[in-house]
């Protein structure tokens, strides 16, 4: 039978319009400055077609790049590559492989870490965390969702996981008009996964734990504070005991406090996994506990404050700063002489500068002489790109009481 040669055809004008976005000079300039987002307000002409990969031009027809197009989002376009790049399974495999190889050095220290940190890894709106043999992913934009098949195949080919779980129960997806199912995309995924982090074991909860199952972003800070811990220790906002387990290796006694009973139930199980018998678990509001301990003139040699984001929106920043100041002031007063406080904020809207200012104000009110020993950020597998502020959100400080 004669074979019919397939001749590539130029796209018809109608389909070109479906996948062409034209952006304002301001949008193009933002892209040139290293930020992959182009907002709806900078769209001169939206692609006529559905969510997916499109080509972006500026008003003079010059190519800006190829991008993910999200028709319902304020972030209309997320740039991926040059305009002439072919965004297919091979492209995703290459991008993901680069992100994975960058993490090679982390694997000896921990079996759970972030493999793909969205925009920071050139994979806008894609989060992929590794928990041992399993992956937990979040496809956080409509444009990315259109690439789901290629991405799942690329992850499978690159990592060969035993299973991939989608944790799509997040607000970002609802804002993009996407479903919020928690579902298996490949293989099978257990309810709990035992992971090891710098010698400490804990159970991550990929299906229903916070974030993708654990707070991986503080991993290096947990290890650091664990090395320095001693004496009587306090881990406020403990969740499943992540800091407390590290503190317990060197401190004499640790109080792990959280307002969530289920989190503390898992914290107890995690303590048992590590044969840690020097942790007391306390289900209480941290504000109330710290106030009471301050009035009772309690003293701790090591304190960790790792609260949830107090400012989820910009408008909430002033109230959040009051909350941060309150707990930090109390914690500073609770420090024994030469005691150490590790304090953090994961509110994106509270900048590092404002966080440090707040600590200065709390220190001034505390009546203590406090040294700033280290300013810390998120773990290396959550890279914070200088030109993309949204990739960074954790601020941490290590403070020592000198009096
Ligand atoms: N330090 C943890 C993560 C903490 S997440 C880790 O490294 O894994 C924040 C925790 O604070 C959650 O477990 C939440 O239940 C708890 N929390 C929120 N508000 C609280 C409050 N007012 N008092 C005590 N715990 C609180």
XYZ file of C-alpha atoms and ligand atoms in Angstrom:
429
model
C 0.000 0.000 0.000
C 1.496 3.387 -0.904
C 2.285 5.542 2.084
C 0.881 9.007 2.155
C 3.512 11.490 3.240
C 2.377 13.800 6.029
C 3.259 17.342 5.236
C 3.282 19.820 8.113
C 0.830 22.563 7.413
C 0.968 26.130 8.639
C -1.721 26.834 11.236
C -4.862 28.323 9.813
C -5.423 31.933 10.794
C -8.400 31.001 12.983
C -6.391 28.538 15.085
C -3.521 31.034 15.285
C -5.906 33.533 16.817
C -7.091 30.871 19.254
C -3.573 30.526 20.614
C -2.205 34.067 20.272
C -2.151 36.591 23.084
C -1.129 40.203 22.592
C 0.127 42.063 25.642
C 0.800 45.684 26.523
C 4.263 47.223 26.687
C 4.009 47.048 30.490
C 3.245 43.318 30.320
C 6.160 42.691 27.959
C 8.449 44.744 30.188
C 7.514 42.740 33.252
C 8.374 39.578 31.341
C 11.731 41.041 30.285
C 12.423 41.777 33.964
C 12.292 38.084 34.781
C 8.744 37.706 36.068
C 6.609 35.059 34.313
C 3.181 36.515 35.136
C 1.172 38.752 32.832
C -2.005 40.083 34.390
C -5.372 40.318 32.707
C -5.060 44.124 32.807
C -2.004 43.857 30.523
C -3.780 41.775 27.898
C -4.383 43.780 24.745
C -5.949 40.816 23.002
C -6.888 37.587 24.738
C -6.499 34.252 22.940
C -9.801 33.226 21.406
C -9.364 29.596 22.436
C -9.660 27.706 25.727
C -7.104 27.437 28.538
C -3.778 25.940 27.466
C -0.477 26.864 25.872
C -0.445 30.026 23.753
C 2.067 32.262 21.987
C 2.501 35.786 23.345
C 3.355 38.833 21.240
C 3.712 42.459 22.156
C 1.669 45.167 20.414
C 4.189 45.415 17.562
C 4.038 41.719 16.827
C 7.360 40.902 18.484
C 7.446 37.529 20.251
C 7.417 37.640 24.056
C 7.211 33.907 24.738
C 5.002 30.869 25.029
C 2.729 30.833 28.041
C -0.043 29.097 29.932
C -3.342 30.865 29.316
C -5.938 31.047 32.096
C -9.148 32.713 30.820
C -10.716 33.216 34.277
C -7.682 34.207 36.271
C -6.298 37.627 37.187
C -2.967 36.074 36.212
C -3.939 35.628 32.577
C -0.594 34.335 31.267
C 2.289 32.470 32.864
C 5.355 32.446 30.639
C 7.047 29.118 30.029
C 9.730 29.575 27.388
C 10.582 31.302 24.101
C 7.750 31.864 21.658
C 9.056 29.208 19.264
C 9.362 26.468 21.920
C 7.241 23.369 21.464
C 5.548 22.763 24.812
C 4.922 19.024 24.686
C 5.643 15.990 26.831
C 9.356 16.144 25.956
C 9.492 19.785 27.044
C 7.858 18.992 30.394
C 10.152 16.001 30.865
C 13.185 18.201 30.303
C 11.993 20.950 32.682
C 11.025 18.487 35.390
C 14.263 16.512 34.996
C 16.237 19.722 35.546
C 14.269 20.506 38.710
C 14.721 16.947 39.954
C 18.470 16.872 39.306
C 18.877 20.124 41.259
C 17.504 18.283 44.326
C 19.902 15.351 44.086
C 21.947 16.593 47.056
C 18.909 16.748 49.324
C 17.980 13.093 49.053
C 20.681 11.823 51.453
C 19.331 14.153 54.176
C 15.622 13.668 53.667
C 13.182 11.381 51.902
C 10.558 14.119 51.559
C 11.236 17.372 49.725
C 9.853 19.609 47.008
C 10.780 18.486 43.513
C 9.109 21.309 41.610
C 8.538 24.742 43.161
C 6.354 26.273 40.465
C 7.609 29.507 38.930
C 10.979 29.104 40.678
C 11.638 25.973 38.618
C 10.310 27.364 35.361
C 7.104 25.362 35.741
C 4.592 28.074 36.638
C 1.708 26.979 38.890
C 3.067 23.426 39.250
C 3.917 22.080 42.686
C 5.306 18.592 43.113
C 6.478 17.207 46.448
C 8.203 13.896 46.870
C 7.342 11.705 49.860
C 9.540 8.621 49.608
C 8.331 6.617 46.624
C 5.260 8.806 46.076
C 4.558 12.207 44.579
C 1.929 14.756 45.573
C 1.150 17.345 42.905
C -0.880 20.514 42.550
C -1.792 21.881 39.138
C -2.727 25.393 40.164
C -3.869 27.084 36.944
C -6.296 26.372 34.136
C -3.502 26.678 31.580
C -1.468 24.074 33.420
C -4.467 21.797 33.876
C -4.671 21.573 30.080
C -1.166 20.028 30.168
C -2.081 17.449 32.840
C -1.513 14.344 30.701
C 1.938 15.468 29.548
C 2.953 16.464 33.082
C 1.839 13.198 34.675
C 3.686 11.250 31.976
C 6.776 13.418 32.398
C 6.776 12.901 36.179
C 6.260 9.180 35.737
C 9.113 8.903 33.226
C 11.505 11.054 35.262
C 10.877 9.871 38.833
C 9.192 6.456 38.357
C 7.047 6.946 41.494
C 4.846 4.255 43.033
C 1.937 6.665 42.797
C 0.957 10.274 42.174
C -1.713 12.032 44.227
C -3.325 15.358 43.247
C -4.027 17.623 46.253
C -6.383 19.912 44.422
C -8.422 21.010 47.454
C -6.991 24.529 47.386
C -8.401 28.015 46.841
C -6.048 28.781 43.946
C -7.795 26.164 41.817
C -11.253 27.415 42.678
C -10.201 30.911 41.581
C -9.170 29.420 38.222
C -12.557 27.735 37.845
C -11.059 24.263 38.383
C -12.289 21.293 40.417
C -10.940 20.563 43.897
C -10.737 16.763 43.928
C -8.087 14.899 45.881
C -7.426 12.033 43.490
C -4.861 9.504 42.424
C -3.375 10.326 39.010
C -1.117 7.270 38.760
C -0.433 4.082 40.730
C -1.554 3.978 44.374
C -0.892 6.335 47.269
C -1.150 5.329 50.973
C -2.898 7.429 53.632
C 0.317 7.860 55.642
C 3.903 7.858 54.414
C 6.861 7.424 56.734
C 9.549 9.933 55.884
C 12.953 10.635 57.403
C 14.414 14.113 57.714
C 17.922 14.591 59.114
C 17.564 11.458 61.217
C 14.039 12.203 62.464
C 11.151 10.043 61.237
C 7.565 11.216 60.901
C 4.363 10.245 59.169
C 3.227 12.564 56.415
C -0.467 12.639 55.551
C -0.682 13.197 51.788
C -4.467 12.806 51.531
C -5.639 15.059 54.318
C -2.633 16.661 56.044
C -1.861 20.345 55.690
C -0.334 21.496 52.390
C 0.711 18.347 50.497
C 1.036 16.324 53.714
C 3.748 18.113 55.688
C 5.544 21.449 55.969
C 8.626 20.685 53.906
C 9.623 24.341 53.572
C 11.033 24.532 57.137
C 13.073 21.328 56.879
C 16.520 22.973 57.037
C 15.452 25.286 59.859
C 14.184 22.321 61.864
C 17.567 20.623 61.464
C 19.431 23.808 62.448
C 17.325 24.481 65.549
C 17.545 20.801 66.487
C 21.349 21.078 66.498
C 21.238 24.078 68.839
C 18.438 22.976 71.169
C 19.023 22.413 74.858
C 17.430 22.487 78.288
C 13.734 23.186 78.611
C 12.196 23.611 75.148
C 8.879 24.848 73.784
C 7.481 24.273 70.273
C 4.392 26.424 69.765
C 2.259 25.730 66.655
C 3.782 22.261 66.580
C 1.448 20.588 64.013
C 2.558 16.929 63.917
C 5.556 17.662 66.100
C 8.069 18.465 63.356
C 10.214 20.916 65.335
C 9.534 19.196 68.666
C 11.005 15.920 67.375
C 14.235 17.686 66.421
C 14.340 19.613 69.716
C 13.813 16.385 71.671
C 17.140 15.001 70.495
C 19.148 17.546 72.529
C 16.729 19.285 74.890
C 15.963 17.760 78.276
C 12.206 18.184 77.995
C 10.003 19.585 75.203
C 6.469 20.973 75.301
C 4.764 20.575 71.901
C 1.746 22.847 71.744
C -0.955 23.069 69.082
C -4.633 24.018 69.058
C -5.477 21.034 66.836
C -6.225 17.736 68.568
C -5.826 15.620 65.399
C -2.416 17.231 64.696
C -1.281 16.351 68.229
C -2.543 12.782 67.877
C -0.195 12.435 64.917
C 2.547 14.231 66.864
C 2.266 11.564 69.599
C 2.518 8.810 66.988
C 5.571 10.528 65.514
C 7.218 10.769 68.925
C 6.670 7.019 69.361
C 8.245 6.402 65.929
C 11.397 8.086 67.215
C 11.301 6.614 70.747
C 11.130 10.180 72.027
C 9.799 10.042 75.588
C 10.705 13.600 76.640
C 7.899 15.438 74.802
C 4.751 16.684 76.549
C 1.832 17.433 74.233
C -0.511 20.275 74.980
C -3.698 21.133 73.110
C -4.101 24.851 73.682
C -4.235 28.244 72.038
C -0.658 29.524 71.777
C -1.616 33.128 72.581
C -3.288 32.043 75.825
C -0.429 29.708 76.749
C 2.298 32.294 76.136
C 0.440 34.951 78.114
C -0.029 32.623 81.060
C 3.583 31.414 80.958
C 4.787 35.031 80.796
C 2.690 36.014 83.823
C 3.976 32.964 85.682
C 7.587 34.021 84.795
C 8.343 30.671 83.236
C 11.720 30.239 81.514
C 12.677 28.204 78.449
C 16.106 27.596 76.971
C 14.812 26.923 73.452
C 11.599 28.254 71.905
C 10.149 27.762 68.422
C 7.335 29.898 67.022
C 6.137 28.668 63.633
C 2.556 29.938 63.362
C 0.208 29.658 60.392
C 0.044 32.656 58.021
C -1.596 35.428 60.068
C -1.901 37.614 56.924
C -3.584 35.680 54.123
C -4.295 38.954 52.275
C -2.565 42.316 52.091
C -5.370 44.012 54.029
C -4.707 41.708 56.975
C -1.062 42.779 57.411
C -1.526 45.326 60.257
C -3.555 42.867 62.362
C -1.095 40.086 61.506
C 1.853 42.189 62.657
C 0.087 42.817 65.975
C -0.354 39.049 66.350
C 3.271 38.320 65.462
C 4.478 40.996 67.861
C 2.374 39.644 70.693
C 3.682 36.072 70.466
C 7.270 37.163 69.840
C 7.281 39.626 72.724
C 5.986 36.922 75.061
C 8.499 34.381 73.760
C 11.387 36.839 74.168
C 10.401 37.416 77.799
C 10.216 33.665 78.352
C 13.808 33.059 77.233
C 16.232 31.929 79.908
C 19.624 33.700 79.894
C 21.430 32.636 76.684
C 18.186 31.027 75.538
C 17.425 30.706 71.820
C 14.257 31.644 69.955
C 13.593 30.490 66.420
C 10.698 32.517 65.083
C 9.100 32.402 61.639
C 6.371 33.888 59.487
C 4.993 32.223 56.372
C 2.774 35.187 55.430
C 3.785 36.200 51.917
C 2.337 39.677 52.501
C 4.612 40.312 55.480
C 7.972 41.158 53.914
C 11.281 40.173 55.446
C 11.916 43.835 56.302
C 8.581 44.205 58.118
C 9.112 40.928 59.931
C 12.517 42.084 61.203
C 11.095 45.504 62.140
C 8.364 43.756 64.117
C 10.998 41.694 65.943
C 12.907 44.902 66.738
C 9.752 46.436 68.235
C 9.009 43.309 70.250
C 12.617 43.246 71.492
C 12.372 46.904 72.539
C 9.232 46.171 74.584
C 10.633 42.977 76.071
C 13.259 44.668 78.225
C 15.753 41.990 77.151
C 19.063 42.316 75.299
C 18.545 40.146 72.265
C 20.981 39.257 69.511
C 19.894 38.458 65.981
C 22.028 35.412 65.217
C 20.682 34.375 61.823
C 18.100 35.546 59.314
C 16.682 32.451 57.655
C 14.421 31.586 54.769
C 12.888 28.522 53.218
C 14.706 25.297 52.429
C 16.820 25.044 49.256
C 14.227 22.863 47.530
C 11.848 25.860 47.699
C 14.072 28.322 45.811
C 13.149 31.969 46.175
C 13.830 33.741 42.888
C 14.959 37.352 43.276
C 12.851 38.563 40.360
C 9.770 36.568 41.431
C 8.876 37.605 44.991
C 5.887 35.236 45.059
C 8.262 32.252 45.141
C 9.363 33.234 48.656
C 7.181 33.447 51.730
C 9.058 32.103 54.746
C 11.018 34.448 56.948
C 12.836 33.073 59.927
C 15.070 34.541 62.612
C 17.256 32.959 65.234
C 17.478 35.155 68.309
C 19.602 34.734 71.421
C 18.967 36.306 74.805
C 22.231 37.862 75.999
C 21.064 38.809 79.490
N 5.788 23.927 62.789
C 5.048 23.015 61.960
C 4.026 23.697 61.096
C 3.060 24.556 61.844
S 1.628 24.929 60.926
C 6.000 22.210 61.090
O 7.169 22.584 60.932
O 5.574 21.177 60.568
C 0.701 25.841 62.044
C 0.067 25.042 63.157
O -0.474 25.994 64.071
C -1.094 24.129 62.753
O -0.823 22.822 63.203
C -2.305 24.715 63.497
O -3.163 23.707 64.021
C -1.661 25.470 64.621
N -2.401 26.628 65.160
C -3.111 27.552 64.475
N -3.561 28.516 65.308
C -3.106 28.190 66.546
C -3.204 28.795 67.830
N -3.860 29.954 68.012
N -2.615 28.194 68.885
C -1.927 27.037 68.720
N -1.792 26.426 67.533
C -2.365 26.982 66.460
